Amino acid sequence: MFFDNYLDKVYGCWIGKCIGGNIGAPFEGMKQKLSVKFNSEMVEKMLPNDDLDLQILFLDVVEKYGANFSSEHLAKSFSENCPYAPGEYAYFKKNYRSGIHPPLCGTYNNRVYHNGMGCTIRSEIWACLAPGKPDVAVEYCLREGILDHYGDGLYGEVFFAALESYAFVENDIQKLINKAISYIPGDCILAKLIKDTVNWALSDLSYMQIRDKIVQKYGSAEATSVYQNVGFIILGLLRGADSFLQAVIDVCNCGFDTDCTCATFGAIKGIICGGNALNREYSYKNLTYKLGV
């Protein structure tokens, strides 16, 4: 991979993550089907986004310690420098500050949120540090994901870290999914969800009919559960509109953890398309200025 191409894809990942997260953020936690339509006000001001904050925090750790950074390095920075603590972040912080360190800080007393989206949304940094090297991206993300997740919550990040890493050298969505799913246990619920969503996407069912299938079979009352939300991202990748912005809106209109689903979907599409292509096709010049990227 040429370095200029790599930079363009990292830039696309960043733009996609920012715009997707911004579009989805105001609707986070709404579990019903939505009817959101895009307008420019959605991206005029960058909203706070933990999906990005923690990845910047982890990048700082990597810059300090290099490729030999440890879970303990990440945990210490997470505990000291992340001021908020929703869901699984709170369990991690309580455990860590009570002397329960990696790898146990993500498992102890974390029965409700261990399958949340909290680490699935942090996959891009590892893919960007290991482009075209999914084995390395997965190794990196495992050091981090165990801080506050286990089981399918952790497998969600593994899946997307592998997919996004591979997306630096492959554009075919089906191939990306097939490659990434090989990194998680084949009998886990998340793998079954992904396989079902792929099969439904290949059927004659409409976009929203597939959304309903995902909720009916895998939905959780917890809006941040990986199950329905990962399904919505896969659905967007396979059946979303050709227009990037409309495809993000399609994912948003599935509801639930909309800031996370839209941001992760946007990052993947950004890697595949590249930042310059997004700018050319959608005239993001002014939008990226306003977003400060």
C-alpha positions as a printed Julia matrix, in Angstrom:
293×3 Matrix{Float64}:
   0.0     0.0    0.0
   1.31    3.44  -0.96
   1.54    5.85   1.96
  -0.63    8.51   0.28
  -3.38    5.92  -0.19
  -3.07    4.9    3.44
  -3.4     8.5    4.62
  -6.43    9.03   2.4
  -8.16    6.01   3.91
  -7.35    7.11   7.47
  -8.74   10.54   6.55
 -11.88    8.87   5.17
 -12.21    6.82   8.34
 -12.04    9.99  10.42
 -14.53   11.92   8.27
 -16.93    8.98   8.19
 -16.7     8.46  11.94
 -17.26   12.14  12.69
 -20.18   12.64  10.33
 -21.85    9.33  11.2
 -21.55    9.92  14.93
 -22.86   13.46  14.6
 -25.9    12.37  12.6
 -26.79    9.57  15.0
 -26.05   11.25  18.33
 -29.35   13.17  18.83
 -31.36    9.95  18.4
 -29.31    7.68  20.67
 -31.44    5.33  22.74
 -34.61    5.62  20.61
 -35.58    2.01  20.0
 -38.35    2.58  17.5
 -38.0     2.89  13.74
 -37.19    6.49  12.89
 -37.87    8.74   9.91
 -34.83   11.03  10.06
 -33.93   13.06   6.98
 -30.53   14.66   6.42
 -30.02   18.38   6.77
 -26.77   20.33   6.92
 -27.35   21.4   10.53
 -26.55   17.83  11.56
 -22.87   18.37  10.81
 -22.38   22.08  11.39
 -21.01   21.57  14.9
 -19.1    18.54  16.13
 -20.81   16.91  19.1
 -18.96   15.18  21.95
 -18.28   11.58  20.99
 -16.78    8.92  23.24
 -16.34    6.74  20.13
 -13.54    9.13  19.16
 -12.36   10.44  22.54
 -11.14    7.09  23.8
  -9.42    6.19  20.55
  -7.42    9.42  20.72
  -6.59    8.54  24.33
  -5.4     5.09  23.28
  -3.38    6.53  20.39
  -1.54    8.67  22.93
  -0.69    5.5   24.87
   0.65    3.82  21.73
   2.75    6.87  20.9
   4.28    6.72  24.38
   4.94    2.98  24.62
   5.07    1.79  21.02
   3.81   -1.57  19.8
   4.52   -3.12  23.2
   1.82   -1.08  24.94
  -0.09   -3.15  27.48
  -3.63   -3.43  28.79
  -2.36   -1.87  32.0
  -1.03    1.18  30.12
  -4.43    1.61  28.46
  -6.34    1.05  31.69
  -4.34    3.64  33.6
  -4.91    6.28  30.94
  -8.6     5.38  30.61
  -9.1     5.66  34.37
  -7.2     8.92  34.77
  -8.16   10.82  31.63
 -11.74    9.88  30.74
 -14.02   12.12  32.85
 -17.33   10.37  32.13
 -18.52    6.88  33.06
 -21.69    5.55  31.41
 -22.54    1.84  31.48
 -19.55   -0.43  31.17
 -17.1     2.45  31.6
 -18.39    2.85  35.15
 -17.88   -0.84  35.94
 -14.34   -0.67  34.58
 -13.49    2.43  36.6
 -14.95    1.06  39.82
 -13.1    -2.21  39.4
  -9.81   -0.62  38.42
  -9.86    1.87  41.27
 -10.69   -0.99  43.64
  -7.5    -2.76  42.62
  -9.02   -5.11  40.03
  -6.76   -4.72  37.0
  -6.69   -6.27  33.51
  -7.76   -8.83  32.49
 -10.35   -9.04  35.29
 -11.53   -5.42  35.37
 -13.88   -6.02  32.44
 -15.47   -9.17  33.84
 -15.93   -8.62  37.56
 -19.54   -7.72  38.43
 -20.15   -6.57  34.83
 -23.2    -8.68  34.01
 -25.37   -6.06  32.3
 -23.06   -4.06  30.08
 -20.38   -6.53  29.03
 -22.25   -7.04  25.74
 -22.61   -3.3   25.11
 -21.22   -1.35  22.19
 -18.61    0.41  24.32
 -15.56   -1.32  22.88
 -17.03   -2.25  19.5
 -17.04    1.5   18.76
 -13.3     1.74  19.49
 -12.07   -0.6   16.74
 -10.87    1.91  14.14
  -7.67    2.95  15.88
  -6.34   -0.6   15.77
  -7.25   -1.04  12.11
  -5.57    2.26  11.22
  -2.43    1.17  13.07
  -2.41   -2.18  11.26
  -3.77   -1.59   7.73
  -4.17   -4.8    5.79
  -2.93   -6.76   8.83
  -6.09   -7.97  10.6
  -4.14  -10.39  12.81
  -2.23   -7.46  14.29
  -5.31   -5.24  14.54
  -7.12   -7.97  16.47
  -4.17   -8.51  18.79
  -4.11   -4.81  19.59
  -7.85   -4.54  20.14
  -7.87   -7.52  22.5
  -5.44   -5.7   24.79
  -7.96   -2.87  25.01
 -11.38   -4.5   24.78
 -10.88   -6.59  27.91
 -10.8    -3.4   29.99
 -14.59   -3.24  30.13
 -16.03   -6.1   28.02
 -16.03   -9.84  27.48
 -17.99  -12.29  25.35
 -19.91  -10.9   22.4
 -19.23   -7.32  23.48
 -15.54   -8.01  22.97
 -16.11  -10.07  19.83
 -17.86   -7.08  18.28
 -14.67   -5.05  18.46
 -12.6    -7.98  17.21
 -14.91   -8.4   14.23
 -14.79   -4.74  13.21
 -11.07   -4.33  13.87
 -10.4    -7.2   11.47
 -12.94   -5.95   8.92
 -11.62   -2.39   8.98
  -8.01   -3.47   8.76
  -8.8    -5.63   5.75
 -10.81   -2.77   4.21
  -7.54   -0.93   3.6
  -6.75   -3.48   0.89
 -10.16   -4.9   -0.09
 -13.39   -3.1   -1.06
 -15.83   -6.0   -1.45
 -18.18   -5.94   1.55
 -18.99   -9.64   1.41
 -15.3   -10.54   1.4
 -14.68   -8.19   4.31
 -17.44   -9.8    6.36
 -16.27  -13.33   5.53
 -12.71  -12.45   6.52
 -13.69  -10.7    9.75
 -16.13  -13.31  11.01
 -13.34  -15.9   11.0
 -11.79  -14.03  13.97
 -14.71  -14.69  16.34
 -16.09  -18.01  17.62
 -18.43  -19.52  15.05
 -20.95  -20.6   17.67
 -21.26  -17.27  19.49
 -24.53  -15.35  19.22
 -22.82  -12.46  17.43
 -21.57  -14.74  14.65
 -25.06  -16.18  14.23
 -26.49  -12.66  14.02
 -23.99  -11.66  11.35
 -24.68  -14.78   9.28
 -28.44  -14.31   9.55
 -28.21  -10.64   8.59
 -26.12  -11.49   5.53
 -28.68  -14.11   4.46
 -31.58  -11.72   4.98
 -29.74   -9.02   3.04
 -29.48  -11.4    0.09
 -33.24  -12.07   0.15
 -36.13  -10.06  -1.27
 -36.95   -8.55   2.12
 -36.95   -4.75   2.32
 -34.42   -2.82   4.38
 -36.85   -2.22   7.23
 -38.19   -5.76   7.09
 -34.64   -6.97   7.7
 -34.3    -4.44  10.51
 -37.4    -5.95  12.1
 -36.02   -9.49  11.67
 -32.86   -8.45  13.51
 -34.85   -6.97  16.4
 -37.28   -9.88  16.6
 -34.58  -12.56  16.76
 -31.67  -10.77  18.44
 -33.05   -7.55  19.91
 -32.36   -6.53  23.49
 -34.19   -4.12  25.79
 -30.77   -2.55  26.36
 -30.32    0.0   23.57
 -26.53   -0.36  23.58
 -26.48   -4.15  23.14
 -24.14   -5.28  20.37
 -26.68   -7.68  18.93
 -29.21   -5.46  17.19
 -26.67   -2.68  16.65
 -24.04   -4.79  14.9
 -26.86   -6.2   12.8
 -27.87   -2.69  11.72
 -24.29   -1.88  10.69
 -24.05   -5.06   8.6
 -27.44   -4.28   7.06
 -26.24   -0.79   6.13
 -23.09   -2.14   4.53
 -24.97   -4.69   2.43
 -28.2    -2.87   1.62
 -27.62    0.83   2.32
 -28.15    3.55  -0.28
 -25.41    4.39  -2.77
 -25.2     7.89  -1.33
 -22.97    7.96   1.75
 -25.15   10.42   3.61
 -28.35    8.55   2.81
 -26.74    5.27   3.82
 -25.86    6.78   7.21
 -29.45    7.99   7.56
 -30.7     4.49   6.7
 -28.64    3.07   9.58
 -29.84    5.84  11.89
 -33.48    5.1   11.08
 -33.07    1.6   12.51
 -32.91    3.22  15.95
 -31.29    1.99  19.2
 -27.61    3.01  19.68
 -27.66    5.35  16.71
 -24.52    7.37  17.42
 -22.47    4.16  17.56
 -24.05    2.41  14.58
 -23.82    5.46  12.34
 -20.26    6.24  13.42
 -18.92    2.72  12.88
 -20.75    2.4    9.57
 -19.39    5.79   8.48
 -15.84    4.84   9.43
 -15.97    1.61   7.41
 -17.36    3.36   4.34
 -14.77    6.09   4.78
 -11.91    3.58   4.75
 -13.29    1.92   1.63
 -13.97    5.17  -0.26
 -11.15    7.33   1.1
 -11.44   10.88   2.34
 -10.68   12.58  -0.96
 -13.42   10.62  -2.75
 -15.93   11.61  -0.07
 -14.91   15.24  -0.44
 -15.22   15.13  -4.22
 -18.51   13.32  -4.33
 -20.32   15.07  -1.53
 -18.63   18.47  -1.35
 -17.59   18.06   2.27
 -15.06   20.88   1.99
 -17.12   23.27   4.11
 -18.44   20.53   6.36
 -14.98   19.25   7.24
 -13.91   22.77   8.04
 -16.81   23.11  10.44
 -16.02   19.73  11.95
 -12.43   20.81  12.45
 -10.89   17.79  10.73
